[in-house]
Amino acid sequence: MPPRDIIIDTDPGQDDAAAILLALASPEEINVLGITAVAGNVPLPLTSKNTRIVCELAGKVDVPVYAGCASPMTRDLVTAEHVHGKTGLDGPVLPDPIMPLQDTHAVDFIIETLRSRPTGTVALCPLGPLTNIATALKRAPDIAGHVQEIVLMGGAYFEVGNITPAAEFNIYVDPEAADIVFKSGIKITVMPLDVTHKVLVTPTRIKALRDTQTKVCSAMADMVDFFERFDTDKYGSNGAPLHDPCVTAYLIQPDLFTGRHINVEIETQSDLTLGMTVADWWGVTDRAPNAMFMGDVDAQGFFDLLTERLARL
């Protein structure tokens, strides 16, 4: 099979960095057409900077990076420096990027790329709030028919919320955008907290990264060393969840994951449950399924893949 053409939409974030690095290390399965930055974990100037830092860390300076939306569609931006640090990539000391941002806005790049490629040949891979993707769909509704699949990290069912009691961060930041995406009719695969909370960066797995003795794996180990402190304190677990590379791992080795094709609706009205992904896991409504909602993962298989691929860079 030829590699899948994808656009990564991201708000780095240490776990976003892992997802990008895994994609860039896997050219047999993945061809990254471009990376679009969105405001989320940190504001847009930092997410667009961090995306280029990660590309340069991987030695992939030819991957075009585009800055996108600086705020959600209708709300004020909520960020997550309390998790990721003030830069979003706290942990290792990494140089400022040299490679430039592209002049084109991320939303325009998404629209133009989908329109210029054969129908159904490009997958969109959002790792952060869905603002760029939804804005593109709202501005150019015809592109929905051009998208092969959206594989995203966001939402939760059994694990409920990580930024509020009911909502996962990426969906909560821009629930209106998520609502547009989930109602788009596009094939959607979701990596919710129910999966990502099962891929824990344990001390043994961090050691495996360090034992490769490569620059990229060492930097990744430093990143997860930093941000795992927040989640291990919060959840009392033996390591922090590594959310976003579940998206990339699925593209490379989909049999690591299992789930159900179900209906998922986004709460946009309630102050109490704003941003909740209302997932009909048990099929108790007559609402039509609109997403493959993953529920389980081979965690060790995931980390074996991640470590082996990052060691290539």
Short mmCIF file of N, CA and C in Angstrom, two decimals, residues 93-214:
data_model
loop_
_atom_site.label_atom_id
_atom_site.label_comp_id
_atom_site.label_asym_id
_atom_site.label_seq_id
_atom_site.Cartn_x
_atom_site.Cartn_y
_atom_site.Cartn_z
N VAL A 93 15.72 21.51 26.32
CA VAL A 93 16.12 22.82 25.79
C VAL A 93 16.31 22.65 24.29
N LEU A 94 15.40 23.24 23.52
CA LEU A 94 15.43 23.11 22.07
C LEU A 94 15.60 24.49 21.44
N PRO A 95 16.38 24.58 20.36
CA PRO A 95 16.63 25.89 19.74
C PRO A 95 15.40 26.43 19.05
N ASP A 96 15.35 27.77 18.96
CA ASP A 96 14.29 28.40 18.18
C ASP A 96 14.38 27.94 16.72
N PRO A 97 13.25 27.85 16.03
CA PRO A 97 13.28 27.34 14.66
C PRO A 97 13.87 28.35 13.67
N ILE A 98 14.47 27.79 12.65
CA ILE A 98 15.00 28.60 11.54
C ILE A 98 14.04 28.54 10.35
N MET A 99 13.44 27.40 10.14
CA MET A 99 12.54 27.24 9.00
C MET A 99 11.36 28.21 9.12
N PRO A 100 10.90 28.76 8.02
CA PRO A 100 9.86 29.79 8.08
C PRO A 100 8.46 29.21 8.16
N LEU A 101 7.53 30.01 8.66
CA LEU A 101 6.12 29.74 8.47
C LEU A 101 5.75 30.05 7.02
N GLN A 102 4.85 29.28 6.46
CA GLN A 102 4.34 29.60 5.13
C GLN A 102 3.43 30.83 5.20
N ASP A 103 3.34 31.56 4.10
CA ASP A 103 2.53 32.77 4.07
C ASP A 103 1.03 32.46 4.06
N THR A 104 0.64 31.33 3.51
CA THR A 104 -0.76 30.97 3.39
C THR A 104 -1.36 30.65 4.76
N HIS A 105 -2.58 31.09 5.00
CA HIS A 105 -3.28 30.74 6.23
C HIS A 105 -3.60 29.26 6.23
N ALA A 106 -3.57 28.64 7.39
CA ALA A 106 -3.80 27.20 7.50
C ALA A 106 -5.13 26.78 6.90
N VAL A 107 -6.17 27.55 7.14
CA VAL A 107 -7.50 27.19 6.61
C VAL A 107 -7.48 27.20 5.09
N ASP A 108 -6.84 28.19 4.50
CA ASP A 108 -6.73 28.24 3.04
C ASP A 108 -5.94 27.05 2.51
N PHE A 109 -4.87 26.69 3.22
CA PHE A 109 -4.07 25.53 2.80
C PHE A 109 -4.92 24.26 2.82
N ILE A 110 -5.70 24.07 3.86
CA ILE A 110 -6.55 22.88 3.95
C ILE A 110 -7.54 22.84 2.79
N ILE A 111 -8.20 23.97 2.54
CA ILE A 111 -9.19 24.03 1.46
C ILE A 111 -8.53 23.78 0.11
N GLU A 112 -7.45 24.48 -0.16
CA GLU A 112 -6.79 24.37 -1.48
C GLU A 112 -6.24 22.97 -1.70
N THR A 113 -5.68 22.38 -0.66
CA THR A 113 -5.11 21.05 -0.82
C THR A 113 -6.19 20.02 -1.10
N LEU A 114 -7.29 20.07 -0.35
CA LEU A 114 -8.36 19.11 -0.57
C LEU A 114 -8.98 19.26 -1.96
N ARG A 115 -9.13 20.48 -2.40
CA ARG A 115 -9.73 20.71 -3.72
C ARG A 115 -8.80 20.28 -4.85
N SER A 116 -7.50 20.33 -4.62
CA SER A 116 -6.53 20.04 -5.68
C SER A 116 -6.18 18.56 -5.80
N ARG A 117 -6.56 17.77 -4.80
CA ARG A 117 -6.21 16.35 -4.79
C ARG A 117 -7.42 15.52 -5.22
N PRO A 118 -7.15 14.32 -5.74
CA PRO A 118 -8.29 13.44 -6.08
C PRO A 118 -9.19 13.23 -4.87
N THR A 119 -10.48 13.17 -5.13
CA THR A 119 -11.45 13.04 -4.05
C THR A 119 -11.16 11.81 -3.19
N GLY A 120 -11.21 12.02 -1.87
CA GLY A 120 -11.06 10.89 -0.95
C GLY A 120 -9.65 10.37 -0.81
N THR A 121 -8.66 11.23 -1.01
CA THR A 121 -7.27 10.75 -0.92
C THR A 121 -6.47 11.41 0.19
N VAL A 122 -7.04 12.37 0.92
CA VAL A 122 -6.32 13.07 1.98
C VAL A 122 -7.05 12.90 3.31
N ALA A 123 -6.31 12.46 4.33
CA ALA A 123 -6.87 12.35 5.68
C ALA A 123 -6.47 13.57 6.50
N LEU A 124 -7.39 14.07 7.30
CA LEU A 124 -7.11 15.16 8.22
C LEU A 124 -6.89 14.58 9.62
N CYS A 125 -5.84 15.05 10.29
CA CYS A 125 -5.45 14.47 11.57
C CYS A 125 -5.33 15.56 12.62
N PRO A 126 -6.45 15.98 13.21
CA PRO A 126 -6.42 17.03 14.24
C PRO A 126 -5.99 16.47 15.59
N LEU A 127 -5.04 17.18 16.20
CA LEU A 127 -4.51 16.80 17.50
C LEU A 127 -4.90 17.79 18.58
N GLY A 128 -5.59 18.86 18.22
CA GLY A 128 -5.96 19.91 19.16
C GLY A 128 -7.40 20.32 18.94
N PRO A 129 -7.78 21.52 19.38
CA PRO A 129 -9.12 22.02 19.10
C PRO A 129 -9.40 22.00 17.59
N LEU A 130 -10.66 21.85 17.22
CA LEU A 130 -11.02 21.61 15.82
C LEU A 130 -11.32 22.89 15.06
N THR A 131 -10.81 24.01 15.53
CA THR A 131 -11.14 25.32 14.94
C THR A 131 -10.75 25.42 13.48
N ASN A 132 -9.53 25.05 13.13
CA ASN A 132 -9.09 25.14 11.73
C ASN A 132 -9.95 24.26 10.82
N ILE A 133 -10.20 23.04 11.27
CA ILE A 133 -10.95 22.10 10.43
C ILE A 133 -12.38 22.58 10.22
N ALA A 134 -13.03 23.01 11.30
CA ALA A 134 -14.42 23.46 11.20
C ALA A 134 -14.53 24.75 10.39
N THR A 135 -13.57 25.64 10.55
CA THR A 135 -13.59 26.88 9.78
C THR A 135 -13.46 26.59 8.29
N ALA A 136 -12.61 25.64 7.93
CA ALA A 136 -12.47 25.24 6.53
C ALA A 136 -13.78 24.64 6.01
N LEU A 137 -14.43 23.79 6.80
CA LEU A 137 -15.69 23.18 6.38
C LEU A 137 -16.80 24.22 6.25
N LYS A 138 -16.80 25.20 7.13
CA LYS A 138 -17.83 26.25 7.06
C LYS A 138 -17.61 27.16 5.87
N ARG A 139 -16.35 27.47 5.60
CA ARG A 139 -16.03 28.37 4.49
C ARG A 139 -16.18 27.68 3.15
N ALA A 140 -15.89 26.40 3.08
CA ALA A 140 -15.91 25.66 1.81
C ALA A 140 -16.58 24.32 2.03
N PRO A 141 -17.91 24.28 2.13
CA PRO A 141 -18.61 23.03 2.44
C PRO A 141 -18.32 21.90 1.46
N ASP A 142 -17.93 22.24 0.23
CA ASP A 142 -17.67 21.21 -0.77
C ASP A 142 -16.50 20.31 -0.41
N ILE A 143 -15.60 20.76 0.48
CA ILE A 143 -14.41 19.96 0.77
C ILE A 143 -14.75 18.71 1.59
N ALA A 144 -15.92 18.70 2.22
CA ALA A 144 -16.28 17.51 3.02
C ALA A 144 -16.23 16.25 2.16
N GLY A 145 -16.66 16.36 0.92
CA GLY A 145 -16.64 15.21 0.03
C GLY A 145 -15.27 14.82 -0.45
N HIS A 146 -14.29 15.66 -0.22
CA HIS A 146 -12.92 15.38 -0.66
C HIS A 146 -12.08 14.69 0.42
N VAL A 147 -12.57 14.71 1.67
CA VAL A 147 -11.77 14.18 2.78
C VAL A 147 -11.91 12.67 2.84
N GLN A 148 -10.79 11.97 2.88
CA GLN A 148 -10.81 10.52 3.01
C GLN A 148 -11.32 10.09 4.39
N GLU A 149 -10.82 10.77 5.42
CA GLU A 149 -11.15 10.42 6.80
C GLU A 149 -10.61 11.51 7.71
N ILE A 150 -11.27 11.74 8.83
CA ILE A 150 -10.73 12.55 9.91
C ILE A 150 -10.39 11.61 11.06
N VAL A 151 -9.13 11.59 11.46
CA VAL A 151 -8.69 10.82 12.63
C VAL A 151 -8.26 11.83 13.67
N LEU A 152 -8.97 11.91 14.78
CA LEU A 152 -8.72 12.99 15.73
C LEU A 152 -8.53 12.46 17.14
N MET A 153 -7.80 13.25 17.93
CA MET A 153 -7.72 13.00 19.37
C MET A 153 -8.64 13.99 20.05
N GLY A 154 -9.59 13.44 20.82
CA GLY A 154 -10.49 14.32 21.54
C GLY A 154 -11.64 13.54 22.13
N GLY A 155 -12.27 14.14 23.13
CA GLY A 155 -13.46 13.57 23.70
C GLY A 155 -13.18 12.46 24.70
N ALA A 156 -14.27 11.89 25.22
CA ALA A 156 -14.20 10.82 26.21
C ALA A 156 -15.61 10.31 26.44
N TYR A 157 -15.68 9.11 26.97
CA TYR A 157 -16.96 8.57 27.43
C TYR A 157 -16.80 8.03 28.85
N PHE A 158 -16.16 6.88 29.00
CA PHE A 158 -15.98 6.31 30.34
C PHE A 158 -15.07 7.16 31.20
N GLU A 159 -14.10 7.83 30.60
CA GLU A 159 -13.14 8.63 31.36
C GLU A 159 -13.64 10.06 31.61
N VAL A 160 -14.79 10.39 31.09
CA VAL A 160 -15.41 11.72 31.19
C VAL A 160 -14.44 12.85 30.89
N GLY A 161 -14.19 13.80 31.80
CA GLY A 161 -13.45 15.00 31.43
C GLY A 161 -12.08 15.10 32.05
N ASN A 162 -11.21 15.90 31.39
CA ASN A 162 -9.91 16.22 32.00
C ASN A 162 -9.69 17.72 32.19
N ILE A 163 -10.58 18.55 31.62
CA ILE A 163 -10.47 19.99 31.84
C ILE A 163 -11.68 20.49 32.64
N THR A 164 -12.81 19.80 32.51
CA THR A 164 -13.97 19.97 33.39
C THR A 164 -14.41 18.56 33.77
N PRO A 165 -15.34 18.42 34.72
CA PRO A 165 -15.79 17.07 35.06
C PRO A 165 -16.40 16.31 33.88
N ALA A 166 -16.87 17.04 32.86
CA ALA A 166 -17.57 16.38 31.76
C ALA A 166 -16.85 16.44 30.42
N ALA A 167 -15.84 17.29 30.28
CA ALA A 167 -15.30 17.56 28.94
C ALA A 167 -13.79 17.34 28.86
N GLU A 168 -13.39 16.80 27.72
CA GLU A 168 -11.97 16.69 27.36
C GLU A 168 -11.50 18.01 26.76
N PHE A 169 -10.23 18.36 26.95
CA PHE A 169 -9.71 19.69 26.64
C PHE A 169 -9.96 20.09 25.18
N ASN A 170 -9.56 19.28 24.21
CA ASN A 170 -9.63 19.69 22.81
C ASN A 170 -11.05 20.04 22.39
N ILE A 171 -12.03 19.26 22.85
CA ILE A 171 -13.41 19.53 22.48
C ILE A 171 -13.94 20.74 23.26
N TYR A 172 -13.56 20.84 24.51
CA TYR A 172 -14.03 21.94 25.36
C TYR A 172 -13.58 23.30 24.84
N VAL A 173 -12.36 23.38 24.33
CA VAL A 173 -11.83 24.68 23.88
C VAL A 173 -12.69 25.27 22.77
N ASP A 174 -13.17 24.43 21.86
CA ASP A 174 -14.02 24.93 20.78
C ASP A 174 -15.13 23.94 20.47
N PRO A 175 -16.15 23.86 21.34
CA PRO A 175 -17.22 22.89 21.12
C PRO A 175 -18.02 23.15 19.86
N GLU A 176 -18.17 24.41 19.48
CA GLU A 176 -18.90 24.71 18.24
C GLU A 176 -18.16 24.13 17.03
N ALA A 177 -16.86 24.22 17.04
CA ALA A 177 -16.08 23.62 15.95
C ALA A 177 -16.24 22.11 15.93
N ALA A 178 -16.17 21.49 17.11
CA ALA A 178 -16.34 20.05 17.18
C ALA A 178 -17.72 19.63 16.67
N ASP A 179 -18.74 20.41 17.00
CA ASP A 179 -20.10 20.12 16.55
C ASP A 179 -20.18 20.12 15.03
N ILE A 180 -19.54 21.08 14.40
CA ILE A 180 -19.52 21.14 12.93
C ILE A 180 -18.84 19.90 12.36
N VAL A 181 -17.72 19.52 12.93
CA VAL A 181 -16.96 18.37 12.41
C VAL A 181 -17.76 17.08 12.56
N PHE A 182 -18.36 16.87 13.72
CA PHE A 182 -19.08 15.62 13.94
C PHE A 182 -20.39 15.55 13.16
N LYS A 183 -20.88 16.69 12.70
CA LYS A 183 -22.09 16.69 11.87
C LYS A 183 -21.78 16.79 10.38
N SER A 184 -20.51 16.68 10.02
CA SER A 184 -20.09 16.93 8.64
C SER A 184 -20.41 15.80 7.68
N GLY A 185 -20.66 14.61 8.19
CA GLY A 185 -20.87 13.46 7.32
C GLY A 185 -19.58 12.80 6.86
N ILE A 186 -18.45 13.34 7.26
CA ILE A 186 -17.15 12.77 6.93
C ILE A 186 -16.89 11.54 7.81
N LYS A 187 -16.22 10.55 7.27
CA LYS A 187 -15.80 9.41 8.08
C LYS A 187 -14.86 9.90 9.18
N ILE A 188 -15.20 9.57 10.45
CA ILE A 188 -14.44 10.07 11.59
C ILE A 188 -14.00 8.90 12.46
N THR A 189 -12.73 8.93 12.87
CA THR A 189 -12.21 8.00 13.87
C THR A 189 -11.71 8.82 15.04
N VAL A 190 -12.16 8.46 16.25
CA VAL A 190 -11.89 9.25 17.44
C VAL A 190 -10.98 8.48 18.39
N MET A 191 -9.93 9.15 18.86
CA MET A 191 -9.08 8.63 19.94
C MET A 191 -9.42 9.41 21.21
N PRO A 192 -10.35 8.91 22.02
CA PRO A 192 -10.77 9.64 23.22
C PRO A 192 -9.87 9.32 24.41
N LEU A 193 -10.14 9.97 25.52
CA LEU A 193 -9.38 9.68 26.74
C LEU A 193 -9.51 8.22 27.16
N ASP A 194 -10.60 7.56 26.76
CA ASP A 194 -10.77 6.15 27.10
C ASP A 194 -9.63 5.30 26.57
N VAL A 195 -9.05 5.70 25.45
CA VAL A 195 -7.88 5.03 24.89
C VAL A 195 -6.59 5.65 25.41
N THR A 196 -6.51 6.96 25.35
CA THR A 196 -5.22 7.61 25.64
C THR A 196 -4.81 7.44 27.09
N HIS A 197 -5.78 7.28 27.99
CA HIS A 197 -5.45 7.05 29.40
C HIS A 197 -4.92 5.64 29.64
N LYS A 198 -4.90 4.83 28.59
CA LYS A 198 -4.33 3.48 28.70
C LYS A 198 -2.91 3.40 28.14
N VAL A 199 -2.44 4.46 27.49
CA VAL A 199 -1.06 4.48 27.00
C VAL A 199 -0.25 5.38 27.94
N LEU A 200 0.19 4.80 29.03
CA LEU A 200 0.86 5.55 30.09
C LEU A 200 2.37 5.51 29.91
N VAL A 201 2.98 6.70 30.02
CA VAL A 201 4.44 6.81 29.92
C VAL A 201 5.03 6.45 31.28
N THR A 202 5.27 5.16 31.48
CA THR A 202 5.81 4.67 32.74
C THR A 202 7.33 4.87 32.78
N PRO A 203 7.93 4.78 33.96
CA PRO A 203 9.40 4.88 34.03
C PRO A 203 10.11 3.88 33.11
N THR A 204 9.59 2.68 32.99
CA THR A 204 10.20 1.68 32.11
C THR A 204 10.16 2.12 30.66
N ARG A 205 9.05 2.72 30.26
CA ARG A 205 8.92 3.16 28.86
C ARG A 205 9.75 4.40 28.58
N ILE A 206 9.90 5.28 29.56
CA ILE A 206 10.80 6.43 29.40
C ILE A 206 12.24 5.93 29.28
N LYS A 207 12.61 4.94 30.07
CA LYS A 207 13.96 4.37 29.99
C LYS A 207 14.22 3.77 28.62
N ALA A 208 13.22 3.11 28.05
CA ALA A 208 13.38 2.54 26.72
C ALA A 208 13.68 3.62 25.69
N LEU A 209 13.03 4.79 25.83
CA LEU A 209 13.35 5.91 24.94
C LEU A 209 14.79 6.37 25.14
N ARG A 210 15.18 6.54 26.38
CA ARG A 210 16.54 7.02 26.65
C ARG A 210 17.59 6.01 26.20
N ASP A 211 17.28 4.74 26.32
CA ASP A 211 18.26 3.70 25.98
C ASP A 211 18.60 3.67 24.50
N THR A 212 17.78 4.29 23.65
CA THR A 212 18.12 4.36 22.24
C THR A 212 19.31 5.29 21.98
N GLN A 213 19.53 6.23 22.92
CA GLN A 213 20.66 7.16 22.86
C GLN A 213 20.65 7.99 21.58
N THR A 214 19.44 8.36 21.13
CA THR A 214 19.33 9.27 20.00
C THR A 214 18.82 10.62 20.49
#
